[in-house]
Amino acid sequence: MSAPTGEIYRIDWLPGTDVLHGTCHCGAEHTAQDPVEMWEWMLGHPEGHRPRSQVQEESPERTP
């Protein structure tokens, strides 16, 4: 058995759908219908991962 890394990966199923919502230990989020795709994304860290705070900073603000 390998030693624990302290990294937490979370995958939630969105009830009533076939959608999985994953949150990486870095804070990045991803949705997918395929569990294999979700785990490949999780384990591919940091490729394709941007923490939520970074995504919000890069998004242009909406004006009413």
PDB file of N, CA, C and O in Angstrom:
ATOM      1  N   MET A   1       0.841  -1.186   0.000  1.00  0.00           N
ATOM      2  CA  MET A   1       0.000   0.000   0.000  1.00  0.00           C
ATOM      3  C   MET A   1       0.885   1.249   0.000  1.00  0.00           C
ATOM      4  O   MET A   1       1.889   1.305   0.672  1.00  0.00           O
ATOM      5  N   SER A   2       0.488   2.249  -0.776  1.00  0.00           N
ATOM      6  CA  SER A   2       1.277   3.476  -0.853  1.00  0.00           C
ATOM      7  C   SER A   2       0.984   4.395   0.327  1.00  0.00           C
ATOM      8  O   SER A   2      -0.048   4.305   0.974  1.00  0.00           O
ATOM      9  N   ALA A   3       1.913   5.296   0.578  1.00  0.00           N
ATOM     10  CA  ALA A   3       1.753   6.245   1.675  1.00  0.00           C
ATOM     11  C   ALA A   3       0.716   7.304   1.298  1.00  0.00           C
ATOM     12  O   ALA A   3       0.617   7.693   0.137  1.00  0.00           O
ATOM     13  N   PRO A   4      -0.056   7.786   2.260  1.00  0.00           N
ATOM     14  CA  PRO A   4      -1.052   8.817   1.954  1.00  0.00           C
ATOM     15  C   PRO A   4      -0.377  10.123   1.530  1.00  0.00           C
ATOM     16  O   PRO A   4       0.680  10.477   2.026  1.00  0.00           O
ATOM     17  N   THR A   5      -0.995  10.821   0.586  1.00  0.00           N
ATOM     18  CA  THR A   5      -0.430  12.063   0.063  1.00  0.00           C
ATOM     19  C   THR A   5      -1.047  13.304   0.689  1.00  0.00           C
ATOM     20  O   THR A   5      -0.507  14.389   0.547  1.00  0.00           O
ATOM     21  N   GLY A   6      -2.193  13.156   1.326  1.00  0.00           N
ATOM     22  CA  GLY A   6      -2.887  14.300   1.887  1.00  0.00           C
ATOM     23  C   GLY A   6      -3.720  15.050   0.862  1.00  0.00           C
ATOM     24  O   GLY A   6      -4.350  16.047   1.175  1.00  0.00           O
ATOM     25  N   GLU A   7      -3.736  14.592  -0.383  1.00  0.00           N
ATOM     26  CA  GLU A   7      -4.522  15.224  -1.430  1.00  0.00           C
ATOM     27  C   GLU A   7      -5.925  14.638  -1.422  1.00  0.00           C
ATOM     28  O   GLU A   7      -6.091  13.429  -1.305  1.00  0.00           O
ATOM     29  N   ILE A   8      -6.922  15.500  -1.537  1.00  0.00           N
ATOM     30  CA  ILE A   8      -8.310  15.037  -1.522  1.00  0.00           C
ATOM     31  C   ILE A   8      -8.928  15.309  -2.883  1.00  0.00           C
ATOM     32  O   ILE A   8      -8.900  16.433  -3.386  1.00  0.00           O
ATOM     33  N   TYR A   9      -9.460  14.262  -3.479  1.00  0.00           N
ATOM     34  CA  TYR A   9     -10.190  14.349  -4.740  1.00  0.00           C
ATOM     35  C   TYR A   9     -11.645  14.049  -4.415  1.00  0.00           C
ATOM     36  O   TYR A   9     -11.932  13.100  -3.701  1.00  0.00           O
ATOM     37  N   ARG A  10     -12.560  14.831  -4.950  1.00  0.00           N
ATOM     38  CA  ARG A  10     -13.973  14.619  -4.652  1.00  0.00           C
ATOM     39  C   ARG A  10     -14.745  14.545  -5.960  1.00  0.00           C
ATOM     40  O   ARG A  10     -14.605  15.415  -6.828  1.00  0.00           O
ATOM     41  N   ILE A  11     -15.560  13.507  -6.081  1.00  0.00           N
ATOM     42  CA  ILE A  11     -16.441  13.372  -7.235  1.00  0.00           C
ATOM     43  C   ILE A  11     -17.856  13.168  -6.716  1.00  0.00           C
ATOM     44  O   ILE A  11     -18.107  12.268  -5.917  1.00  0.00           O
ATOM     45  N   ASP A  12     -18.759  14.031  -7.147  1.00  0.00           N
ATOM     46  CA  ASP A  12     -20.166  13.943  -6.767  1.00  0.00           C
ATOM     47  C   ASP A  12     -20.993  13.637  -8.001  1.00  0.00           C
ATOM     48  O   ASP A  12     -20.706  14.126  -9.094  1.00  0.00           O
ATOM     49  N   TRP A  13     -22.023  12.848  -7.816  1.00  0.00           N
ATOM     50  CA  TRP A  13     -22.992  12.571  -8.869  1.00  0.00           C
ATOM     51  C   TRP A  13     -24.104  13.590  -8.714  1.00  0.00           C
ATOM     52  O   TRP A  13     -24.597  13.825  -7.605  1.00  0.00           O
ATOM     53  N   LEU A  14     -24.496  14.230  -9.788  1.00  0.00           N
ATOM     54  CA  LEU A  14     -25.583  15.196  -9.745  1.00  0.00           C
ATOM     55  C   LEU A  14     -26.892  14.433  -9.944  1.00  0.00           C
ATOM     56  O   LEU A  14     -27.159  13.938 -11.037  1.00  0.00           O
ATOM     57  N   PRO A  15     -27.684  14.277  -8.876  1.00  0.00           N
ATOM     58  CA  PRO A  15     -28.920  13.477  -8.937  1.00  0.00           C
ATOM     59  C   PRO A  15     -29.836  13.902 -10.077  1.00  0.00           C
ATOM     60  O   PRO A  15     -29.957  15.088 -10.393  1.00  0.00           O
ATOM     61  N   GLY A  16     -30.442  12.916 -10.705  1.00  0.00           N
ATOM     62  CA  GLY A  16     -31.353  13.164 -11.809  1.00  0.00           C
ATOM     63  C   GLY A  16     -30.659  13.357 -13.142  1.00  0.00           C
ATOM     64  O   GLY A  16     -31.307  13.655 -14.134  1.00  0.00           O
ATOM     65  N   THR A  17     -29.318  13.216 -13.147  1.00  0.00           N
ATOM     66  CA  THR A  17     -28.553  13.381 -14.387  1.00  0.00           C
ATOM     67  C   THR A  17     -27.533  12.251 -14.492  1.00  0.00           C
ATOM     68  O   THR A  17     -27.397  11.447 -13.581  1.00  0.00           O
ATOM     69  N   ASP A  18     -26.818  12.234 -15.589  1.00  0.00           N
ATOM     70  CA  ASP A  18     -25.692  11.320 -15.761  1.00  0.00           C
ATOM     71  C   ASP A  18     -24.378  12.067 -15.575  1.00  0.00           C
ATOM     72  O   ASP A  18     -23.334  11.615 -16.022  1.00  0.00           O
ATOM     73  N   VAL A  19     -24.423  13.209 -14.929  1.00  0.00           N
ATOM     74  CA  VAL A  19     -23.271  14.098 -14.820  1.00  0.00           C
ATOM     75  C   VAL A  19     -22.541  13.895 -13.500  1.00  0.00           C
ATOM     76  O   VAL A  19     -23.150  13.810 -12.440  1.00  0.00           O
ATOM     77  N   LEU A  20     -21.214  13.833 -13.598  1.00  0.00           N
ATOM     78  CA  LEU A  20     -20.339  13.780 -12.428  1.00  0.00           C
ATOM     79  C   LEU A  20     -19.664  15.140 -12.297  1.00  0.00           C
ATOM     80  O   LEU A  20     -19.263  15.743 -13.284  1.00  0.00           O
ATOM     81  N   HIS A  21     -19.531  15.596 -11.063  1.00  0.00           N
ATOM     82  CA  HIS A  21     -18.869  16.876 -10.792  1.00  0.00           C
ATOM     83  C   HIS A  21     -17.669  16.586  -9.911  1.00  0.00           C
ATOM     84  O   HIS A  21     -17.811  16.069  -8.810  1.00  0.00           O
ATOM     85  N   GLY A  22     -16.469  16.903 -10.413  1.00  0.00           N
ATOM     86  CA  GLY A  22     -15.250  16.612  -9.674  1.00  0.00           C
ATOM     87  C   GLY A  22     -14.567  17.870  -9.191  1.00  0.00           C
ATOM     88  O   GLY A  22     -14.583  18.898  -9.862  1.00  0.00           O
ATOM     89  N   THR A  23     -13.972  17.768  -8.002  1.00  0.00           N
ATOM     90  CA  THR A  23     -13.175  18.856  -7.441  1.00  0.00           C
ATOM     91  C   THR A  23     -11.811  18.292  -7.079  1.00  0.00           C
ATOM     92  O   THR A  23     -11.716  17.342  -6.299  1.00  0.00           O
ATOM     93  N   CYS A  24     -10.774  18.869  -7.644  1.00  0.00           N
ATOM     94  CA  CYS A  24      -9.402  18.443  -7.397  1.00  0.00           C
ATOM     95  C   CYS A  24      -8.896  19.057  -6.097  1.00  0.00           C
ATOM     96  O   CYS A  24      -9.448  20.052  -5.610  1.00  0.00           O
ATOM     97  N   HIS A  25      -7.815  18.517  -5.574  1.00  0.00           N
ATOM     98  CA  HIS A  25      -7.216  19.052  -4.356  1.00  0.00           C
ATOM     99  C   HIS A  25      -6.742  20.487  -4.535  1.00  0.00           C
ATOM    100  O   HIS A  25      -6.623  21.239  -3.578  1.00  0.00           O
ATOM    101  N   CYS A  26      -6.517  20.917  -5.788  1.00  0.00           N
ATOM    102  CA  CYS A  26      -6.066  22.290  -6.045  1.00  0.00           C
ATOM    103  C   CYS A  26      -7.232  23.278  -6.117  1.00  0.00           C
ATOM    104  O   CYS A  26      -7.013  24.473  -6.206  1.00  0.00           O
ATOM    105  N   GLY A  27      -8.459  22.763  -6.105  1.00  0.00           N
ATOM    106  CA  GLY A  27      -9.634  23.624  -6.165  1.00  0.00           C
ATOM    107  C   GLY A  27     -10.278  23.705  -7.534  1.00  0.00           C
ATOM    108  O   GLY A  27     -11.354  24.261  -7.685  1.00  0.00           O
ATOM    109  N   ALA A  28      -9.622  23.148  -8.560  1.00  0.00           N
ATOM    110  CA  ALA A  28     -10.193  23.156  -9.906  1.00  0.00           C
ATOM    111  C   ALA A  28     -11.406  22.236  -9.949  1.00  0.00           C
ATOM    112  O   ALA A  28     -11.475  21.245  -9.235  1.00  0.00           O
ATOM    113  N   GLU A  29     -12.379  22.580 -10.799  1.00  0.00           N
ATOM    114  CA  GLU A  29     -13.594  21.790 -10.931  1.00  0.00           C
ATOM    115  C   GLU A  29     -13.790  21.370 -12.375  1.00  0.00           C
ATOM    116  O   GLU A  29     -13.352  22.051 -13.301  1.00  0.00           O
ATOM    117  N   HIS A  30     -14.483  20.229 -12.549  1.00  0.00           N
ATOM    118  CA  HIS A  30     -14.696  19.669 -13.879  1.00  0.00           C
ATOM    119  C   HIS A  30     -15.976  18.849 -13.841  1.00  0.00           C
ATOM    120  O   HIS A  30     -16.306  18.261 -12.815  1.00  0.00           O
ATOM    121  N   THR A  31     -16.705  18.809 -14.949  1.00  0.00           N
ATOM    122  CA  THR A  31     -17.875  17.939 -15.048  1.00  0.00           C
ATOM    123  C   THR A  31     -17.699  17.015 -16.245  1.00  0.00           C
ATOM    124  O   THR A  31     -17.089  17.384 -17.249  1.00  0.00           O
ATOM    125  N   ALA A  32     -18.237  15.810 -16.106  1.00  0.00           N
ATOM    126  CA  ALA A  32     -18.160  14.818 -17.174  1.00  0.00           C
ATOM    127  C   ALA A  32     -19.232  13.761 -16.951  1.00  0.00           C
ATOM    128  O   ALA A  32     -19.682  13.555 -15.819  1.00  0.00           O
ATOM    129  N   GLN A  33     -19.632  13.083 -18.014  1.00  0.00           N
ATOM    130  CA  GLN A  33     -20.573  11.975 -17.885  1.00  0.00           C
ATOM    131  C   GLN A  33     -19.839  10.646 -17.739  1.00  0.00           C
ATOM    132  O   GLN A  33     -20.385   9.700 -17.197  1.00  0.00           O
ATOM    133  N   ASP A  34     -18.622  10.589 -18.208  1.00  0.00           N
ATOM    134  CA  ASP A  34     -17.843   9.357 -18.198  1.00  0.00           C
ATOM    135  C   ASP A  34     -16.923   9.312 -16.974  1.00  0.00           C
ATOM    136  O   ASP A  34     -16.065  10.186 -16.810  1.00  0.00           O
ATOM    137  N   PRO A  35     -17.078   8.302 -16.102  1.00  0.00           N
ATOM    138  CA  PRO A  35     -16.215   8.209 -14.919  1.00  0.00           C
ATOM    139  C   PRO A  35     -14.728   8.090 -15.267  1.00  0.00           C
ATOM    140  O   PRO A  35     -13.883   8.624 -14.554  1.00  0.00           O
ATOM    141  N   VAL A  36     -14.409   7.414 -16.368  1.00  0.00           N
ATOM    142  CA  VAL A  36     -13.004   7.270 -16.768  1.00  0.00           C
ATOM    143  C   VAL A  36     -12.430   8.635 -17.134  1.00  0.00           C
ATOM    144  O   VAL A  36     -11.322   8.991 -16.727  1.00  0.00           O
ATOM    145  N   GLU A  37     -13.196   9.423 -17.888  1.00  0.00           N
ATOM    146  CA  GLU A  37     -12.753  10.773 -18.244  1.00  0.00           C
ATOM    147  C   GLU A  37     -12.518  11.609 -16.985  1.00  0.00           C
ATOM    148  O   GLU A  37     -11.537  12.345 -16.890  1.00  0.00           O
ATOM    149  N   MET A  38     -13.426  11.472 -16.012  1.00  0.00           N
ATOM    150  CA  MET A  38     -13.291  12.238 -14.775  1.00  0.00           C
ATOM    151  C   MET A  38     -12.007  11.868 -14.040  1.00  0.00           C
ATOM    152  O   MET A  38     -11.246  12.737 -13.614  1.00  0.00           O
ATOM    153  N   TRP A  39     -11.733  10.572 -13.895  1.00  0.00           N
ATOM    154  CA  TRP A  39     -10.517  10.154 -13.185  1.00  0.00           C
ATOM    155  C   TRP A  39      -9.259  10.527 -13.951  1.00  0.00           C
ATOM    156  O   TRP A  39      -8.246  10.890 -13.352  1.00  0.00           O
ATOM    157  N   GLU A  40      -9.291  10.457 -15.283  1.00  0.00           N
ATOM    158  CA  GLU A  40      -8.126  10.883 -16.060  1.00  0.00           C
ATOM    159  C   GLU A  40      -7.852  12.362 -15.836  1.00  0.00           C
ATOM    160  O   GLU A  40      -6.707  12.775 -15.709  1.00  0.00           O
ATOM    161  N   TRP A  41      -8.920  13.172 -15.760  1.00  0.00           N
ATOM    162  CA  TRP A  41      -8.748  14.594 -15.500  1.00  0.00           C
ATOM    163  C   TRP A  41      -8.170  14.801 -14.097  1.00  0.00           C
ATOM    164  O   TRP A  41      -7.232  15.562 -13.914  1.00  0.00           O
ATOM    165  N   MET A  42      -8.736  14.100 -13.118  1.00  0.00           N
ATOM    166  CA  MET A  42      -8.256  14.233 -11.733  1.00  0.00           C
ATOM    167  C   MET A  42      -6.778  13.870 -11.623  1.00  0.00           C
ATOM    168  O   MET A  42      -5.990  14.614 -11.033  1.00  0.00           O
ATOM    169  N   LEU A  43      -6.418  12.727 -12.169  1.00  0.00           N
ATOM    170  CA  LEU A  43      -5.057  12.225 -12.015  1.00  0.00           C
ATOM    171  C   LEU A  43      -4.072  12.917 -12.955  1.00  0.00           C
ATOM    172  O   LEU A  43      -2.868  12.752 -12.814  1.00  0.00           O
ATOM    173  N   GLY A  44      -4.574  13.719 -13.904  1.00  0.00           N
ATOM    174  CA  GLY A  44      -3.719  14.453 -14.821  1.00  0.00           C
ATOM    175  C   GLY A  44      -3.222  15.774 -14.247  1.00  0.00           C
ATOM    176  O   GLY A  44      -2.566  16.535 -14.943  1.00  0.00           O
ATOM    177  N   HIS A  45      -3.546  16.042 -12.996  1.00  0.00           N
ATOM    178  CA  HIS A  45      -3.140  17.308 -12.349  1.00  0.00           C
ATOM    179  C   HIS A  45      -1.662  17.558 -12.579  1.00  0.00           C
ATOM    180  O   HIS A  45      -0.876  16.638 -12.449  1.00  0.00           O
ATOM    181  N   PRO A  46      -1.241  18.734 -12.961  1.00  0.00           N
ATOM    182  CA  PRO A  46      -1.968  19.995 -13.070  1.00  0.00           C
ATOM    183  C   PRO A  46      -2.497  20.309 -14.465  1.00  0.00           C
ATOM    184  O   PRO A  46      -3.058  21.372 -14.681  1.00  0.00           O
ATOM    185  N   GLU A  47      -2.342  19.419 -15.423  1.00  0.00           N
ATOM    186  CA  GLU A  47      -2.793  19.689 -16.791  1.00  0.00           C
ATOM    187  C   GLU A  47      -4.303  19.876 -16.829  1.00  0.00           C
ATOM    188  O   GLU A  47      -5.058  19.001 -16.421  1.00  0.00           O
ATOM    189  N   GLY A  48      -4.750  21.034 -17.310  1.00  0.00           N
ATOM    190  CA  GLY A  48      -6.182  21.310 -17.422  1.00  0.00           C
ATOM    191  C   GLY A  48      -6.818  21.770 -16.128  1.00  0.00           C
ATOM    192  O   GLY A  48      -8.030  21.892 -16.051  1.00  0.00           O
ATOM    193  N   HIS A  49      -6.015  22.050 -15.125  1.00  0.00           N
ATOM    194  CA  HIS A  49      -6.547  22.447 -13.819  1.00  0.00           C
ATOM    195  C   HIS A  49      -6.260  23.918 -13.569  1.00  0.00           C
ATOM    196  O   HIS A  49      -5.125  24.364 -13.677  1.00  0.00           O
ATOM    197  N   ARG A  50      -7.302  24.646 -13.227  1.00  0.00           N
ATOM    198  CA  ARG A  50      -7.168  26.032 -12.789  1.00  0.00           C
ATOM    199  C   ARG A  50      -8.054  26.188 -11.570  1.00  0.00           C
ATOM    200  O   ARG A  50      -9.264  25.964 -11.662  1.00  0.00           O
ATOM    201  N   PRO A  51      -7.491  26.560 -10.445  1.00  0.00           N
ATOM    202  CA  PRO A  51      -8.314  26.744  -9.243  1.00  0.00           C
ATOM    203  C   PRO A  51      -9.431  27.753  -9.487  1.00  0.00           C
ATOM    204  O   PRO A  51      -9.287  28.661 -10.302  1.00  0.00           O
ATOM    205  N   ARG A  52     -10.540  27.563  -8.792  1.00  0.00           N
ATOM    206  CA  ARG A  52     -11.710  28.406  -8.955  1.00  0.00           C
ATOM    207  C   ARG A  52     -11.375  29.893  -8.856  1.00  0.00           C
ATOM    208  O   ARG A  52     -11.852  30.686  -9.632  1.00  0.00           O
ATOM    209  N   SER A  53     -10.546  30.290  -7.892  1.00  0.00           N
ATOM    210  CA  SER A  53     -10.208  31.707  -7.720  1.00  0.00           C
ATOM    211  C   SER A  53      -9.500  32.250  -8.951  1.00  0.00           C
ATOM    212  O   SER A  53      -9.720  33.387  -9.358  1.00  0.00           O
ATOM    213  N   GLN A  54      -8.656  31.458  -9.595  1.00  0.00           N
ATOM    214  CA  GLN A  54      -7.948  31.884 -10.800  1.00  0.00           C
ATOM    215  C   GLN A  54      -8.920  32.047 -11.960  1.00  0.00           C
ATOM    216  O   GLN A  54      -8.823  32.982 -12.733  1.00  0.00           O
ATOM    217  N   VAL A  55      -9.883  31.142 -12.077  1.00  0.00           N
ATOM    218  CA  VAL A  55     -10.875  31.214 -13.151  1.00  0.00           C
ATOM    219  C   VAL A  55     -11.712  32.471 -12.985  1.00  0.00           C
ATOM    220  O   VAL A  55     -11.978  33.188 -13.946  1.00  0.00           O
ATOM    221  N   GLN A  56     -12.122  32.800 -11.749  1.00  0.00           N
ATOM    222  CA  GLN A  56     -12.929  33.985 -11.506  1.00  0.00           C
ATOM    223  C   GLN A  56     -12.148  35.252 -11.818  1.00  0.00           C
ATOM    224  O   GLN A  56     -12.694  36.207 -12.344  1.00  0.00           O
ATOM    225  N   GLU A  57     -10.855  35.278 -11.503  1.00  0.00           N
ATOM    226  CA  GLU A  57     -10.031  36.452 -11.775  1.00  0.00           C
ATOM    227  C   GLU A  57      -9.862  36.688 -13.267  1.00  0.00           C
ATOM    228  O   GLU A  57      -9.791  37.816 -13.720  1.00  0.00           O
ATOM    229  N   GLU A  58      -9.818  35.610 -14.066  1.00  0.00           N
ATOM    230  CA  GLU A  58      -9.603  35.731 -15.495  1.00  0.00           C
ATOM    231  C   GLU A  58     -10.873  36.014 -16.256  1.00  0.00           C
ATOM    232  O   GLU A  58     -10.836  36.468 -17.380  1.00  0.00           O
ATOM    233  N   SER A  59     -12.042  35.744 -15.659  1.00  0.00           N
ATOM    234  CA  SER A  59     -13.312  35.965 -16.335  1.00  0.00           C
ATOM    235  C   SER A  59     -13.667  37.441 -16.316  1.00  0.00           C
ATOM    236  O   SER A  59     -13.528  38.094 -15.292  1.00  0.00           O
ATOM    237  N   PRO A  60     -14.128  37.974 -17.437  1.00  0.00           N
ATOM    238  CA  PRO A  60     -14.536  39.384 -17.430  1.00  0.00           C
ATOM    239  C   PRO A  60     -15.798  39.552 -16.579  1.00  0.00           C
ATOM    240  O   PRO A  60     -16.657  38.692 -16.547  1.00  0.00           O
ATOM    241  N   GLU A  61     -15.871  40.671 -15.893  1.00  0.00           N
ATOM    242  CA  GLU A  61     -17.032  40.929 -15.053  1.00  0.00           C
ATOM    243  C   GLU A  61     -18.230  41.269 -15.918  1.00  0.00           C
ATOM    244  O   GLU A  61     -18.106  41.924 -16.937  1.00  0.00           O
ATOM    245  N   ARG A  62     -19.382  40.810 -15.459  1.00  0.00           N
ATOM    246  CA  ARG A  62     -20.616  41.125 -16.175  1.00  0.00           C
ATOM    247  C   ARG A  62     -21.124  42.486 -15.741  1.00  0.00           C
ATOM    248  O   ARG A  62     -21.077  42.843 -14.581  1.00  0.00           O
ATOM    249  N   THR A  63     -21.634  43.226 -16.704  1.00  0.00           N
ATOM    250  CA  THR A  63     -22.246  44.507 -16.377  1.00  0.00           C
ATOM    251  C   THR A  63     -23.711  44.422 -16.720  1.00  0.00           C
ATOM    252  O   THR A  63     -24.073  43.879 -17.769  1.00  0.00           O
ATOM    253  N   PRO A  64     -24.564  44.939 -15.842  1.00  0.00           N
ATOM    254  CA  PRO A  64     -26.010  44.846 -16.102  1.00  0.00           C
ATOM    255  C   PRO A  64     -26.466  45.686 -17.264  1.00  0.00           C
ATOM    256  O   PRO A  64     -25.872  46.527 -17.788  1.00  0.00           O
TER     257      PRO A  64
END
